[in-house]
């Protein structure tokens, strides 16, 4: 059973008399478990819907739904599938107090993997889930593989029951399901020979594995430092060599690199990032893979639309990860607009200085950094640092922050979005004018530090 949260006026749901609190029981006699059932089973042009109104009255509706006409029904949020693993590097376990409540939930949910690109381990799938993935063609899924050797993977996940991942992915691949995969690299566990083995095994699954990213493990001040450490510069370089070797092979045999190092792997290894063309469609950019090049590409594409900002002084807030890379990006924007862009690198006061991604910056740290900056005309804040409700990781609302600092602020993914929307009048736009369009994704499988 799923429950209605809201119904849009002038929609099929509104015409039927569905109201918030209505329980949606079944479609064509098939019980509804969650939003996936709802979306897939109501996609037909005609179906029977059994529902129970808040009054207790049960009704069966015979619905005709002309193609493309929305049902107009928003469902209550699904109950998230909890994770049964206990990775030493788990981001959630390393959370300090005082964060938004959902950030304490260790999700491992194939439905969110399909819908939002959250990485899942697939260790908690029941036979029913597997059939459902195939039936609804939930593809591509984003899968945390980490290692393909079953013993090493079970050790990393701290889960002796974790199924053997290669046969599992192979079973899905035979049924038309594809994957983007990631390997969170833990020194002396799944790097070196183990990494080579993992890449080879994933490559051996053929085109069903669309990509693999290699991401260095990252820890917060609150992580289990006695059990896991970060990679050294040399270890990052060794991993990049393995990634390059596999990518070169894939490029020759399949025409695309297939295997990517996260931006942070290059940063920590002191190696230059590949050019933007290397990343194709930037499919793992939200995992910190090609995020910098993606940003530069977006700016280049918007050059003609950027306004004249001559005489303006614009602050750009970022985390320490992007600090060294941002000047290259800002130079392009400054050259085009004539504005003076000034980097405001903010240290993460919540997770500790080792967490350097802009996406995890708490509102309080940004407030502290901007409190006396009356010299700026306006400031761009990383939009990925807030969720859909415009709330920072430490529960501070974006409008609250905007009210506490002396200059106008704008949420921005790539500069071009905020600057072109507001133009030179951007100082008057205010934070409410910008609504981020992606969900805040919790990097449960280690703290991504290179994604801006
Ligand atoms: S890192 Fe991911 S898979 Fe591991 S315990 Fe945390 S939520 Fe679960």
mmCIF file of C-alpha atoms in Angstrom, residues 268-435:
data_model
loop_
_atom_site.group_PDB
_atom_site.id
_atom_site.type_symbol
_atom_site.label_atom_id
_atom_site.label_comp_id
_atom_site.label_asym_id
_atom_site.label_seq_id
_atom_site.Cartn_x
_atom_site.Cartn_y
_atom_site.Cartn_z
ATOM 1 C CA UNK A 268 45.760 13.430 -4.516
ATOM 2 C CA UNK A 269 48.196 11.847 -6.934
ATOM 3 C CA UNK A 270 49.367 15.261 -8.147
ATOM 4 C CA UNK A 271 48.547 14.288 -11.739
ATOM 5 C CA UNK A 272 46.815 16.495 -14.324
ATOM 6 C CA UNK A 273 43.191 15.760 -15.163
ATOM 7 C CA UNK A 274 42.378 14.349 -18.603
ATOM 8 C CA UNK A 275 40.718 16.716 -21.075
ATOM 9 C CA UNK A 276 36.913 17.018 -21.217
ATOM 10 C CA UNK A 277 36.607 14.749 -24.257
ATOM 11 C CA UNK A 278 37.961 11.872 -22.132
ATOM 12 C CA UNK A 279 34.773 11.756 -20.089
ATOM 13 C CA UNK A 280 32.270 11.311 -22.926
ATOM 14 C CA UNK A 281 28.851 12.127 -21.477
ATOM 15 C CA UNK A 282 30.258 12.693 -17.962
ATOM 16 C CA UNK A 283 28.057 9.898 -16.695
ATOM 17 C CA UNK A 284 29.712 9.656 -13.289
ATOM 18 C CA UNK A 285 30.277 13.357 -12.719
ATOM 19 C CA UNK A 286 28.078 13.323 -9.618
ATOM 20 C CA UNK A 287 30.482 10.768 -8.246
ATOM 21 C CA UNK A 288 33.309 13.286 -8.650
ATOM 22 C CA UNK A 289 34.465 11.838 -11.971
ATOM 23 C CA UNK A 290 35.097 14.549 -14.555
ATOM 24 C CA UNK A 291 33.293 17.125 -12.413
ATOM 25 C CA UNK A 292 35.925 19.801 -13.029
ATOM 26 C CA UNK A 293 35.981 19.274 -16.776
ATOM 27 C CA UNK A 294 32.201 19.207 -16.845
ATOM 28 C CA UNK A 295 32.119 22.574 -15.150
ATOM 29 C CA UNK A 296 34.532 24.023 -17.680
ATOM 30 C CA UNK A 297 32.500 22.570 -20.533
ATOM 31 C CA UNK A 298 29.306 24.126 -19.205
ATOM 32 C CA UNK A 299 30.949 27.506 -18.892
ATOM 33 C CA UNK A 300 32.403 27.296 -22.386
ATOM 34 C CA UNK A 301 28.951 26.429 -23.751
ATOM 35 C CA UNK A 302 27.403 29.439 -22.024
ATOM 36 C CA UNK A 303 30.056 31.956 -23.018
ATOM 37 C CA UNK A 304 27.745 33.820 -25.399
ATOM 38 C CA UNK A 305 25.096 34.188 -22.727
ATOM 39 C CA UNK A 306 27.303 35.428 -19.911
ATOM 40 C CA UNK A 307 26.587 39.059 -19.015
ATOM 41 C CA UNK A 308 28.939 41.994 -18.826
ATOM 42 C CA UNK A 309 30.193 42.108 -15.247
ATOM 43 C CA UNK A 310 32.874 44.772 -15.685
ATOM 44 C CA UNK A 311 33.490 46.569 -12.400
ATOM 45 C CA UNK A 312 31.807 43.829 -10.343
ATOM 46 C CA UNK A 313 33.566 41.864 -7.664
ATOM 47 C CA UNK A 314 32.111 38.392 -7.279
ATOM 48 C CA UNK A 315 32.909 35.896 -4.542
ATOM 49 C CA UNK A 316 32.913 32.174 -5.342
ATOM 50 C CA UNK A 317 32.567 29.833 -2.385
ATOM 51 C CA UNK A 318 34.083 26.391 -2.680
ATOM 52 C CA UNK A 319 35.662 23.652 -0.576
ATOM 53 C CA UNK A 320 39.370 23.034 -0.371
ATOM 54 C CA UNK A 321 39.241 20.274 -2.999
ATOM 55 C CA UNK A 322 38.390 22.670 -5.788
ATOM 56 C CA UNK A 323 40.620 25.442 -4.434
ATOM 57 C CA UNK A 324 43.632 24.556 -6.591
ATOM 58 C CA UNK A 325 41.536 23.837 -9.701
ATOM 59 C CA UNK A 326 39.090 26.699 -9.541
ATOM 60 C CA UNK A 327 41.451 29.424 -10.792
ATOM 61 C CA UNK A 328 41.558 27.751 -14.235
ATOM 62 C CA UNK A 329 37.767 27.673 -14.280
ATOM 63 C CA UNK A 330 37.346 31.229 -13.047
ATOM 64 C CA UNK A 331 39.884 32.603 -15.491
ATOM 65 C CA UNK A 332 37.529 31.611 -18.344
ATOM 66 C CA UNK A 333 34.530 33.307 -16.720
ATOM 67 C CA UNK A 334 36.477 36.435 -15.823
ATOM 68 C CA UNK A 335 37.893 36.768 -19.334
ATOM 69 C CA UNK A 336 34.400 36.557 -20.820
ATOM 70 C CA UNK A 337 32.510 38.768 -18.401
ATOM 71 C CA UNK A 338 35.142 41.279 -17.316
ATOM 72 C CA UNK A 339 34.128 40.615 -13.694
ATOM 73 C CA UNK A 340 36.614 40.138 -10.904
ATOM 74 C CA UNK A 341 36.088 36.715 -9.381
ATOM 75 C CA UNK A 342 37.488 35.968 -5.994
ATOM 76 C CA UNK A 343 37.722 32.498 -4.559
ATOM 77 C CA UNK A 344 36.443 32.011 -1.019
ATOM 78 C CA UNK A 345 37.799 28.645 0.073
ATOM 79 C CA UNK A 346 35.859 27.413 3.085
ATOM 80 C CA UNK A 347 37.126 24.776 5.475
ATOM 81 C CA UNK A 348 34.636 22.171 6.618
ATOM 82 C CA UNK A 349 34.059 22.890 10.278
ATOM 83 C CA UNK A 350 31.540 20.086 10.660
ATOM 84 C CA UNK A 351 33.305 17.015 9.263
ATOM 85 C CA UNK A 352 36.819 18.304 9.771
ATOM 86 C CA UNK A 353 39.412 19.703 7.357
ATOM 87 C CA UNK A 354 39.935 16.341 5.635
ATOM 88 C CA UNK A 355 36.491 16.691 4.023
ATOM 89 C CA UNK A 356 37.064 19.130 1.243
ATOM 90 C CA UNK A 357 34.155 18.786 -1.173
ATOM 91 C CA UNK A 358 32.015 21.891 -1.658
ATOM 92 C CA UNK A 359 28.900 19.718 -1.627
ATOM 93 C CA UNK A 360 29.321 18.970 2.084
ATOM 94 C CA UNK A 361 29.990 22.507 3.264
ATOM 95 C CA UNK A 362 27.809 23.437 6.230
ATOM 96 C CA UNK A 363 25.884 26.711 6.111
ATOM 97 C CA UNK A 364 27.522 27.849 9.356
ATOM 98 C CA UNK A 365 31.025 27.611 7.873
ATOM 99 C CA UNK A 366 29.950 29.616 4.827
ATOM 100 C CA UNK A 367 28.338 32.195 7.063
ATOM 101 C CA UNK A 368 31.543 32.575 9.036
ATOM 102 C CA UNK A 369 33.591 33.031 5.872
ATOM 103 C CA UNK A 370 31.296 35.703 4.445
ATOM 104 C CA UNK A 371 30.249 37.597 7.510
ATOM 105 C CA UNK A 372 32.588 40.551 6.920
ATOM 106 C CA UNK A 373 32.753 40.496 3.123
ATOM 107 C CA UNK A 374 31.063 43.786 2.313
ATOM 108 C CA UNK A 375 33.695 44.332 -0.373
ATOM 109 C CA UNK A 376 31.971 41.858 -2.721
ATOM 110 C CA UNK A 377 29.022 42.722 -4.964
ATOM 111 C CA UNK A 378 27.575 39.248 -4.666
ATOM 112 C CA UNK A 379 28.581 35.665 -3.952
ATOM 113 C CA UNK A 380 28.000 32.366 -5.714
ATOM 114 C CA UNK A 381 27.466 29.379 -3.441
ATOM 115 C CA UNK A 382 27.812 25.737 -4.525
ATOM 116 C CA UNK A 383 24.245 24.613 -5.256
ATOM 117 C CA UNK A 384 25.173 20.992 -4.573
ATOM 118 C CA UNK A 385 25.620 21.953 -0.897
ATOM 119 C CA UNK A 386 21.843 22.196 -0.409
ATOM 120 C CA UNK A 387 19.095 19.635 -0.880
ATOM 121 C CA UNK A 388 15.832 20.089 -2.780
ATOM 122 C CA UNK A 389 14.432 22.039 0.155
ATOM 123 C CA UNK A 390 17.418 24.386 0.013
ATOM 124 C CA UNK A 391 18.814 23.187 3.316
ATOM 125 C CA UNK A 392 22.531 22.767 3.991
ATOM 126 C CA UNK A 393 23.988 19.633 5.505
ATOM 127 C CA UNK A 394 23.924 21.211 8.985
ATOM 128 C CA UNK A 395 20.209 21.959 8.722
ATOM 129 C CA UNK A 396 20.671 25.666 7.980
ATOM 130 C CA UNK A 397 18.261 26.944 5.353
ATOM 131 C CA UNK A 398 19.709 28.835 2.385
ATOM 132 C CA UNK A 399 17.416 31.805 2.946
ATOM 133 C CA UNK A 400 18.461 31.862 6.599
ATOM 134 C CA UNK A 401 22.078 32.072 5.498
ATOM 135 C CA UNK A 402 21.253 34.761 2.955
ATOM 136 C CA UNK A 403 19.648 36.838 5.708
ATOM 137 C CA UNK A 404 22.719 36.617 7.905
ATOM 138 C CA UNK A 405 25.402 37.833 5.544
ATOM 139 C CA UNK A 406 25.827 41.359 4.254
ATOM 140 C CA UNK A 407 25.868 40.636 0.506
ATOM 141 C CA UNK A 408 23.466 38.935 -1.905
ATOM 142 C CA UNK A 409 24.128 35.256 -2.477
ATOM 143 C CA UNK A 410 23.151 32.895 -5.297
ATOM 144 C CA UNK A 411 23.183 29.147 -5.549
ATOM 145 C CA UNK A 412 25.024 28.035 -8.617
ATOM 146 C CA UNK A 413 26.104 24.766 -10.179
ATOM 147 C CA UNK A 414 28.336 26.128 -12.870
ATOM 148 C CA UNK A 415 28.390 29.961 -12.724
ATOM 149 C CA UNK A 416 26.648 30.120 -16.061
ATOM 150 C CA UNK A 417 23.303 29.191 -14.482
ATOM 151 C CA UNK A 418 23.343 31.988 -11.889
ATOM 152 C CA UNK A 419 25.075 34.610 -13.978
ATOM 153 C CA UNK A 420 22.960 34.237 -17.093
ATOM 154 C CA UNK A 421 19.756 34.164 -15.102
ATOM 155 C CA UNK A 422 20.511 37.339 -13.254
ATOM 156 C CA UNK A 423 22.901 39.181 -15.520
ATOM 157 C CA UNK A 424 24.446 42.309 -14.065
ATOM 158 C CA UNK A 425 21.378 42.709 -11.939
ATOM 159 C CA UNK A 426 22.200 39.475 -10.172
ATOM 160 C CA UNK A 427 22.878 41.277 -6.908
ATOM 161 C CA UNK A 428 19.143 41.890 -6.713
ATOM 162 C CA UNK A 429 18.009 38.363 -7.447
ATOM 163 C CA UNK A 430 18.382 36.856 -4.026
ATOM 164 C CA UNK A 431 18.727 33.218 -3.149
ATOM 165 C CA UNK A 432 15.105 32.259 -3.615
ATOM 166 C CA UNK A 433 15.441 32.792 -7.348
ATOM 167 C CA UNK A 434 17.522 29.669 -7.820
ATOM 168 C CA UNK A 435 16.143 26.261 -7.275
#
